[in-house]
Short mmCIF file of C-alpha atoms and ligand atoms in Angstrom, two decimals:
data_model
loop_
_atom_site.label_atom_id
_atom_site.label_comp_id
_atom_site.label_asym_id
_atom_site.label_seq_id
_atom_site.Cartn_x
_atom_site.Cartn_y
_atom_site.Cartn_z
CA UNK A 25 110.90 148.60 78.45
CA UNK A 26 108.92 148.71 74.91
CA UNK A 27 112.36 148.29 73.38
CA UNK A 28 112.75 145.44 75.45
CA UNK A 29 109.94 143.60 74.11
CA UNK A 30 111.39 144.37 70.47
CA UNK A 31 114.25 142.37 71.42
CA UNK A 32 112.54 139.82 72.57
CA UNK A 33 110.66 139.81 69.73
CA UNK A 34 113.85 139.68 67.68
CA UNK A 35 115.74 136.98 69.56
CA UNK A 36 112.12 134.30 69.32
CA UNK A 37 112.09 134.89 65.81
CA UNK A 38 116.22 134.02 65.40
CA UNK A 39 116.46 131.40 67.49
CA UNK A 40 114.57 128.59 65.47
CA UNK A 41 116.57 128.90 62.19
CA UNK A 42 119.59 129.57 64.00
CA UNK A 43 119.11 125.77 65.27
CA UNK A 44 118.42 124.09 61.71
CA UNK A 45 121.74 126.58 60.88
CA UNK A 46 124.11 124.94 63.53
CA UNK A 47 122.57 121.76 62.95
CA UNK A 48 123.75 121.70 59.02
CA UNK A 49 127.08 123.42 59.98
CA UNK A 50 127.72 120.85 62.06
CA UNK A 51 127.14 118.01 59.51
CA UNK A 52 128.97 120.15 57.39
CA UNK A 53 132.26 119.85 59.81
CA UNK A 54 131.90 116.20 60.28
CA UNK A 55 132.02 115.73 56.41
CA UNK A 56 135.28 118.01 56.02
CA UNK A 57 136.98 116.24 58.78
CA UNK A 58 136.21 113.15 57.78
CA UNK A 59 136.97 114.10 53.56
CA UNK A 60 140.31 115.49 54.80
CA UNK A 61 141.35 111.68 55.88
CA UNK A 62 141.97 113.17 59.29
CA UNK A 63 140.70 109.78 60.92
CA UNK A 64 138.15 108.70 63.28
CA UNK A 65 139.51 110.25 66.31
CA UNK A 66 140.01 113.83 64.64
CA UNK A 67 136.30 113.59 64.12
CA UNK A 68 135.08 112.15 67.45
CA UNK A 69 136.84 114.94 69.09
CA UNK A 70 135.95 118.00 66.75
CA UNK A 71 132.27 116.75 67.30
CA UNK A 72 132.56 116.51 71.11
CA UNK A 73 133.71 119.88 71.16
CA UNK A 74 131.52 121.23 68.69
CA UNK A 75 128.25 120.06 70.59
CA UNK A 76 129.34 121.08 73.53
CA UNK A 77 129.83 124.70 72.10
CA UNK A 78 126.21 124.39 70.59
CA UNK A 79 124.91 123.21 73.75
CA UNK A 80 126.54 126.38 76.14
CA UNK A 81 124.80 128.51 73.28
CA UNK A 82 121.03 126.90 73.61
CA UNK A 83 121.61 126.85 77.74
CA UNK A 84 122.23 130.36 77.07
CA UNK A 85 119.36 131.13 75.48
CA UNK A 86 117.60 129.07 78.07
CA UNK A 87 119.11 131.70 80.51
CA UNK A 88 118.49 134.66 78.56
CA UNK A 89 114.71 133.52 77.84
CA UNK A 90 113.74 133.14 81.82
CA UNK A 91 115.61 136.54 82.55
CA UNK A 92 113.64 138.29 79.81
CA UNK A 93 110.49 136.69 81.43
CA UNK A 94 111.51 137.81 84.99
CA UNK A 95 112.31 141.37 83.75
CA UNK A 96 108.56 141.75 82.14
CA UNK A 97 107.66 140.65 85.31
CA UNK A 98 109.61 143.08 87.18
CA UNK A 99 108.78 145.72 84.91
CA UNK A 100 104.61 144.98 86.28
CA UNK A 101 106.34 146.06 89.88
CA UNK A 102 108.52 148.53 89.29
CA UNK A 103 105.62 150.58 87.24
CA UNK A 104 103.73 150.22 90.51
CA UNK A 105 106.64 151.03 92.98
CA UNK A 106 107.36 154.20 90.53
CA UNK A 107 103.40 155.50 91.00
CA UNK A 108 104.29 158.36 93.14
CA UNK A 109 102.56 157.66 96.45
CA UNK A 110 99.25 160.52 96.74
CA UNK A 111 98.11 159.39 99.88
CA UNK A 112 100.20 159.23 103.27
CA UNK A 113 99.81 157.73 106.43
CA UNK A 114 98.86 160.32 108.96
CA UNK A 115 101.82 161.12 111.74
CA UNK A 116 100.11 159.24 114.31
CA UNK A 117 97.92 156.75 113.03
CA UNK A 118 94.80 155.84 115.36
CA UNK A 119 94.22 152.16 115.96
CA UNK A 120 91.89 150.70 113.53
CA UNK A 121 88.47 149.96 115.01
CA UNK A 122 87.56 146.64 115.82
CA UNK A 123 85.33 144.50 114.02
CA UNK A 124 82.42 147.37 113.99
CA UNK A 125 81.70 148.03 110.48
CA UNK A 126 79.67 150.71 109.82
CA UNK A 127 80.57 153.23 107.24
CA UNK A 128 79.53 157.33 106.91
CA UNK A 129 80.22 159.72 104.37
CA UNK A 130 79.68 162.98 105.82
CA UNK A 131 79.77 165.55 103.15
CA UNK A 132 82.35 164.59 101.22
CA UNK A 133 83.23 166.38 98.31
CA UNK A 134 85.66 165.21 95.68
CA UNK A 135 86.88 165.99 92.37
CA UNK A 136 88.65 164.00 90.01
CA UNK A 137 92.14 165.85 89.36
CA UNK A 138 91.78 167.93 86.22
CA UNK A 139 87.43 167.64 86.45
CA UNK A 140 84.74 169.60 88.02
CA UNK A 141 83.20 168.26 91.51
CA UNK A 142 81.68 164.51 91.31
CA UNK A 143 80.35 164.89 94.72
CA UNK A 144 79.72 167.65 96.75
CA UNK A 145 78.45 167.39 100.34
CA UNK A 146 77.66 164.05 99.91
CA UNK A 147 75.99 161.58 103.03
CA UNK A 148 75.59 158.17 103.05
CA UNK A 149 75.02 155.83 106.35
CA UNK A 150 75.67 152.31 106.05
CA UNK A 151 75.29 150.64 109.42
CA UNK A 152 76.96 147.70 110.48
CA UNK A 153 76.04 144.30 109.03
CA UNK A 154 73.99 146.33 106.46
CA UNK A 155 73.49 144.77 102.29
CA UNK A 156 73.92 148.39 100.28
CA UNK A 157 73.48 147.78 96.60
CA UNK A 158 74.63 151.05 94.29
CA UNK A 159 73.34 151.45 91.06
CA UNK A 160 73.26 154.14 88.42
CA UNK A 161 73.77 155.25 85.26
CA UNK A 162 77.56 154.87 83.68
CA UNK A 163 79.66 157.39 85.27
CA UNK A 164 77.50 157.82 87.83
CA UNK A 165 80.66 157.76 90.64
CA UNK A 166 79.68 154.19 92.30
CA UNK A 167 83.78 153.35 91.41
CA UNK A 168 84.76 156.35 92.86
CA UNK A 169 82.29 156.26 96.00
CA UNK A 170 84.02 152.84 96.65
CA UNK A 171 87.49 153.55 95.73
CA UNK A 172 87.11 156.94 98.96
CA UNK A 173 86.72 154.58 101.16
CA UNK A 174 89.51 152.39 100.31
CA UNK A 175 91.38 155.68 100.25
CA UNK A 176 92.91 155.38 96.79
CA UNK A 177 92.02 159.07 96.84
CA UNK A 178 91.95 161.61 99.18
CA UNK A 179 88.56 163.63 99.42
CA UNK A 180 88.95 167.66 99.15
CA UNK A 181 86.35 167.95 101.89
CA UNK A 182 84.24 166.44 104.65
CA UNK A 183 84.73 162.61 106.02
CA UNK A 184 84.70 158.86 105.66
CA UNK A 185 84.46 157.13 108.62
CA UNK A 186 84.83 153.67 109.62
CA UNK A 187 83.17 152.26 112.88
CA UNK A 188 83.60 155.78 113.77
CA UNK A 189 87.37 156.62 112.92
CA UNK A 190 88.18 158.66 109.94
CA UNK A 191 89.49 156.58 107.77
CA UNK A 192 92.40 159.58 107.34
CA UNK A 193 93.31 158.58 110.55
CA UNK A 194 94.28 154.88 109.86
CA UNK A 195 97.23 153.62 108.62
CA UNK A 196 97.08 152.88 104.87
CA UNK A 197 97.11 148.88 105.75
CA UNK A 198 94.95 148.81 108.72
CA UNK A 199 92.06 150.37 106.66
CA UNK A 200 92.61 147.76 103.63
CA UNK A 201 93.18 145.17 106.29
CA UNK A 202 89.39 146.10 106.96
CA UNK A 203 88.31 145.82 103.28
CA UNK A 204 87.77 142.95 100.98
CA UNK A 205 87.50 144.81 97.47
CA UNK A 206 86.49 143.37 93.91
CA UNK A 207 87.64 145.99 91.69
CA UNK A 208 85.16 146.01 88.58
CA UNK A 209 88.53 144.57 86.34
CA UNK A 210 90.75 142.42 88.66
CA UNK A 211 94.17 142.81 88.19
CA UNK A 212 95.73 139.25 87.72
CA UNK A 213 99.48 138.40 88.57
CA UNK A 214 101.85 136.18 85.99
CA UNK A 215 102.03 133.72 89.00
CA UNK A 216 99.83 129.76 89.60
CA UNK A 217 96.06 130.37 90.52
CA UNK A 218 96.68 129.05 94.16
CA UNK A 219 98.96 131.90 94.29
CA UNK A 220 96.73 134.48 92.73
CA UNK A 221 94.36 133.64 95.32
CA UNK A 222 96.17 133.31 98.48
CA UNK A 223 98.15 137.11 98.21
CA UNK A 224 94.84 138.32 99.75
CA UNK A 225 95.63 136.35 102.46
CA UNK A 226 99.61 134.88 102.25
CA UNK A 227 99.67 133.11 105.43
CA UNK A 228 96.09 130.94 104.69
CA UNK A 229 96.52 126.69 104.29
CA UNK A 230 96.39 125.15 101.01
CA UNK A 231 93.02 124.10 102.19
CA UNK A 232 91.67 127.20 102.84
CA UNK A 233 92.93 128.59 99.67
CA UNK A 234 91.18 125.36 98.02
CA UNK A 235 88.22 125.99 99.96
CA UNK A 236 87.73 130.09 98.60
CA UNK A 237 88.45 128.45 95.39
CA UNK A 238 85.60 126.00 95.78
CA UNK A 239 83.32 128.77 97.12
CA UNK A 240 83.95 131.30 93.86
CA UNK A 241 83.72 128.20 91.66
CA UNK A 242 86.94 128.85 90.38
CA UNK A 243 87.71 125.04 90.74
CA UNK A 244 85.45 124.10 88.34
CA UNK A 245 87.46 125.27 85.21
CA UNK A 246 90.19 124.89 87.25
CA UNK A 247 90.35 121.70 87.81
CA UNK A 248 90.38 121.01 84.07
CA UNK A 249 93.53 122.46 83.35
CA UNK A 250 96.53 120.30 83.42
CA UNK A 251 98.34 121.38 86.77
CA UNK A 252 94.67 122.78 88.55
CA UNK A 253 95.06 125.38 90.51
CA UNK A 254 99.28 125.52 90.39
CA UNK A 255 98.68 125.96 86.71
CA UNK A 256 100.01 129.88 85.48
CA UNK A 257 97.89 132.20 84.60
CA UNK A 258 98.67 135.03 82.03
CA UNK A 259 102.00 135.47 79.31
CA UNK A 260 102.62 132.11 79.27
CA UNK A 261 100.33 130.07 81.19
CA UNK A 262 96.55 130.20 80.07
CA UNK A 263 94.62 133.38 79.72
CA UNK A 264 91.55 133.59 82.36
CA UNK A 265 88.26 134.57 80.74
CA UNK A 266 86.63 138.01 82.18
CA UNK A 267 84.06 135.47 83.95
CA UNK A 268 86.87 133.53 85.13
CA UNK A 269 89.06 136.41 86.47
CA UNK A 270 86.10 138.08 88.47
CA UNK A 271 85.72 134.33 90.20
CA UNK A 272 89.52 134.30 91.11
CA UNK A 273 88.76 138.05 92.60
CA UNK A 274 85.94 136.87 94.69
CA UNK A 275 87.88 133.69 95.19
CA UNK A 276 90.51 136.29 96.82
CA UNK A 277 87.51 138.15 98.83
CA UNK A 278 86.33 134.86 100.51
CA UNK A 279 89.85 133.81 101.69
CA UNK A 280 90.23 137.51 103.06
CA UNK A 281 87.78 137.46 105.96
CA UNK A 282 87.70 141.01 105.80
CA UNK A 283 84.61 142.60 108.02
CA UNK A 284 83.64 144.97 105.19
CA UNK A 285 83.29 143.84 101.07
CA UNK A 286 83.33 145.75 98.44
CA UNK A 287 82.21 144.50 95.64
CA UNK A 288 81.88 146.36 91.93
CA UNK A 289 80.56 144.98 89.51
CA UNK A 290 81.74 141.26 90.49
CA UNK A 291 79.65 139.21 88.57
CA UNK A 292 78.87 141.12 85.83
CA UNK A 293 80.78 139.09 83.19
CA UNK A 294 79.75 135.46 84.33
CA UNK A 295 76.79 134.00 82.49
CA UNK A 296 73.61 134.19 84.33
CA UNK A 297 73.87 129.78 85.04
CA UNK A 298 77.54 131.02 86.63
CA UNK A 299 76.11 134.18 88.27
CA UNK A 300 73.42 132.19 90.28
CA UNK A 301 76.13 129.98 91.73
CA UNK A 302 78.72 132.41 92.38
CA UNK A 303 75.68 134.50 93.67
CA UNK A 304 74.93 131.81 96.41
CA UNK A 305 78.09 131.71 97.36
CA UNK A 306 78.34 135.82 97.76
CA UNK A 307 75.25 135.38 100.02
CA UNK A 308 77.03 133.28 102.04
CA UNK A 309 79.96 135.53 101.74
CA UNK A 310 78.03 138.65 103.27
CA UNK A 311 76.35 137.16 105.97
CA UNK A 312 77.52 139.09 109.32
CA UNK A 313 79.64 141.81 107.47
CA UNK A 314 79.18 144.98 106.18
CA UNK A 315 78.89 145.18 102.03
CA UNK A 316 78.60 147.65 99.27
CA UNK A 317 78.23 146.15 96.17
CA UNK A 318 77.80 148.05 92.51
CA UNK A 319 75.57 145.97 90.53
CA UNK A 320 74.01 147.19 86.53
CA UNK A 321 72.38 144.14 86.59
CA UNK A 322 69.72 144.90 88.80
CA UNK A 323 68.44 141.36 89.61
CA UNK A 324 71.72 140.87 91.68
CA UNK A 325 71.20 143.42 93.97
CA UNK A 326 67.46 143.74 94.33
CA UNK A 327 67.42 141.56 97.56
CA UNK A 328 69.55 143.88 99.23
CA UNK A 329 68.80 145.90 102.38
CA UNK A 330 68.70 149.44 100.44
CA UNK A 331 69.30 150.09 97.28
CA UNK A 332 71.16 153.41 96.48
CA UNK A 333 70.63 155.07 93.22
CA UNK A 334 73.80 157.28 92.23
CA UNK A 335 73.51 159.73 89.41
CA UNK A 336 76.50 162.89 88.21
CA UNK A 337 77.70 161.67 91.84
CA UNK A 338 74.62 162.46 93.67
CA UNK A 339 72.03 160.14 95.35
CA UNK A 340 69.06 160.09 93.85
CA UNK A 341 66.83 157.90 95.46
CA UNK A 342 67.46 155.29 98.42
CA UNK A 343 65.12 152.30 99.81
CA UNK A 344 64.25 149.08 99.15
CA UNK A 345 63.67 147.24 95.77
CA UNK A 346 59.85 147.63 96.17
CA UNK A 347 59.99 150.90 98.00
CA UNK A 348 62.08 152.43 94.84
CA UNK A 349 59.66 150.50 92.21
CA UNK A 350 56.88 151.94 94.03
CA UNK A 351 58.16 155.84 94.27
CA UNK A 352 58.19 155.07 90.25
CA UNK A 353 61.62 157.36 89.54
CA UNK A 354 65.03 156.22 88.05
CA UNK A 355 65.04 153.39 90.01
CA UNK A 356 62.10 151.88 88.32
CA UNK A 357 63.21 153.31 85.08
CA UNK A 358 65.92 151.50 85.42
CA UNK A 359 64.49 148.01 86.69
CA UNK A 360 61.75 148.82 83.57
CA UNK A 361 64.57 148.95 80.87
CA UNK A 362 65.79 145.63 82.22
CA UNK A 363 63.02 143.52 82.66
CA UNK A 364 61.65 144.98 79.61
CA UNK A 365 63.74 143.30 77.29
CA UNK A 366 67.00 144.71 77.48
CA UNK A 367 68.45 142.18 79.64
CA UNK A 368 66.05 139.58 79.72
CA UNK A 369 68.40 137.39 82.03
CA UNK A 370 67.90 139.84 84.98
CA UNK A 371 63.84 139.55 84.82
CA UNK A 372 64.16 135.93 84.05
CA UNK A 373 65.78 135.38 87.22
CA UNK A 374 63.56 137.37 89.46
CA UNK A 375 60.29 136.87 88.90
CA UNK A 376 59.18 137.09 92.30
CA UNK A 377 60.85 140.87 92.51
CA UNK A 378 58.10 142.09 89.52
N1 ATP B 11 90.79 158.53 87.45
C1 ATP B 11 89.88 159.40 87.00
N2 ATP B 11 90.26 160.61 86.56
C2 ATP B 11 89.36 161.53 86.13
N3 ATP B 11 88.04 161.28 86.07
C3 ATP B 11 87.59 160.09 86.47
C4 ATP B 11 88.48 159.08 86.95
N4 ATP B 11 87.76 158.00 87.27
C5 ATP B 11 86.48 158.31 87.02
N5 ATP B 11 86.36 159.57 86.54
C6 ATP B 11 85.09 160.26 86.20
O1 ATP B 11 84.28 160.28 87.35
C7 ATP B 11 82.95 160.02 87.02
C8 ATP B 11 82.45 158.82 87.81
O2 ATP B 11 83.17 157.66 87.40
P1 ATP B 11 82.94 156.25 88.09
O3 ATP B 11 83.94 155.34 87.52
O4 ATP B 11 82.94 156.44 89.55
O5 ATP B 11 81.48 155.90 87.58
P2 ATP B 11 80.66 154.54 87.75
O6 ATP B 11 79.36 154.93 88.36
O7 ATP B 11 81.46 153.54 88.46
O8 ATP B 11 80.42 154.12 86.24
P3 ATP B 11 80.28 152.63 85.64
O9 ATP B 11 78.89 152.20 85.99
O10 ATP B 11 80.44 152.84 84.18
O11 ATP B 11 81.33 151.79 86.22
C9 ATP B 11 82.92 159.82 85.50
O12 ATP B 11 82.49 161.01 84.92
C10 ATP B 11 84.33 159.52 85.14
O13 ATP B 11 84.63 160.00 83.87
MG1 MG B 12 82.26 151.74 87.88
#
């Protein structure tokens, strides 16, 4: 497909002077015809059929030009449909389990393929309705621990379970059915906004799209752009910001009503004026479901019910913002470093969590 794109390249860069070319061949003709003493008819006719020629040629670039841009497209899809499935649906797939949404790890242990163990025997209760926040170092495994329970990976040992059922035991769609999941970079599609939005959830209104929209602010720079939310985003529509793509993810999240969210590192490219709102609106979000979310920027999750502190893929510490600052280990290292001065937004922010 590379070679593709040279071609493309190729054809873009030929197609303008080949235009001012016709144009002055066809003068050219006219002048000859008419030189010769041929008459007016001789040249009314060569011309008809000469523009007509000329204009199959452009209407075939026109052609070529939105097959090359559906092929690029394509090519997105087929790279995913060639990714060699690694995880199956079990033989007989259990029902998944109805709105109860707690979550276990029970010892799980899991290596990266070609790495040592991140986690060994590894235990973590999140009960139903619970506010986790995990933090940690870089490379910590927060990605990872959330990316188990979506199963993108299988584990080498122990057990994820989902209001009780091992998430092994699902079918691949019934777990994500159960998931709403802000990757930490959103993957955006070369389709309108509305659309980008509503594939977490194809058969919600216009409305409710617009309303999940409205919710993740998304709207508001939205609504600026000439078509709003039917405008394209990517290759030849308008590029989203990082800020802006992470609203059209949680924009996504909202509209999927899913009873568990994960959320990693979802706001951490909006500006802290953006983050507040969008932060309010995640509140709202979480209220009555079950959520994970992987913060660096403390100040975002340091309401939550328990914070869980994740280092080399082992927990650390666990508790409460104030329980963790008062134990006085990485936790309050960590919340030090950033109300210190390192990212002044975060203490600026909370100044009721010092
Ligand atoms: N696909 C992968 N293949 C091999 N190793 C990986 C893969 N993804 C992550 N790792 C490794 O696993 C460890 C944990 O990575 P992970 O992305 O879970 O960390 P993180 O806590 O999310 O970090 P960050 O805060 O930077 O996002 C790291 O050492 C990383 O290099
Ligand atoms: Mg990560």
């Amino acid at each position: 497909l590379r070679s593709w794109d040279y071609g493309n390249l190729r054809i873009d860069t030929f197609v303008a002077p080949m235009s001012v070319l016709t144009n002055a061949l066809g003068l050219l003709l006219a002048v000859t015809i008419a030189g010769t003493g041929h008459g007016v008819e001789a040249v009314v006719v060569a011309f008809t059929y000469y523009s007509s020629a000329t204009r199959i040629m452009f209407e075939f670039n026109q052609i070529y030009r939105r097959l090359e841009s559906s092929m690029t497209e394509a090519a997105q899809f087929t790279a995913l449909l060639l990714t060699p499935a690694t995880v199956l649906d079990p033989r007989s797939p259990e029902p998944a389990p109805a709105r109860a949404a707690d979550v276990r790890f029970e010892k799980v242990t899991f290596a990266h393929a070609g790495s040592g163990p991140l986690f060994e025997g590894l235990d973590l209760d999140v009960p139903h309705g619970a506010k986790i926040g995990l933090v940690g170092r870089s490379g910590g495994g927060k990605t990872t621990l959330t990316r188990l329970l979506l199963r993108m990976t299988d584990i080498d040992a122990g057990r994820i379970l989902i209001g009780g059922q091992d998430i092994s035991r699902l079918r691949q769609r019934d777990l994500r059915g159960l998931m709403a999941y802000v990757p930490q970079d959103p993957a955006m599609f070369h389709r309108t906004l509305r659309e980008n939005i509503a594939f977490a959830r194809p058969e919600a209104s216009d409305a409710e799209v617009r309303r999940a929209a409205e919710a993740a602010h998304v709207t508001e720079f939205a609504d600026a752009l000439p078509d709003g939310l039917d405008t394209m985003v990517g290759e030849r529509g308008v590029k989203l910001s990082g800020g802006q793509r992470q609203r059209v993810a949680l924009a996504r999240a909202i509209l999927r009503d899913a009873p568990i969210l994960l959320l990693d590192e979802a706001t951490s490219a909006l500006d802290s004026e953006s983050e507040i709102l969008v932060q309010e609106a995640l509140w709202g979000l979480m209220e009555g479901r079950t959520a994970l979310v992987v913060a660096h920027r403390l100040s975002t999750v340091a309401h939550m019910d328990r914070l869980v502190v994740i280092d080399h893929g082992r927990i650390v510490e666990q508790g409460t913002h104030q329980e963790l600052l008062a134990c006085d280990g990485a936790y309050a290292k960590l919340w030090q470093h950033q109300s210190g001065g390192f990212f002044d937004d975060s203490a600026a922010h909370s100044p009721d969590l010092r």
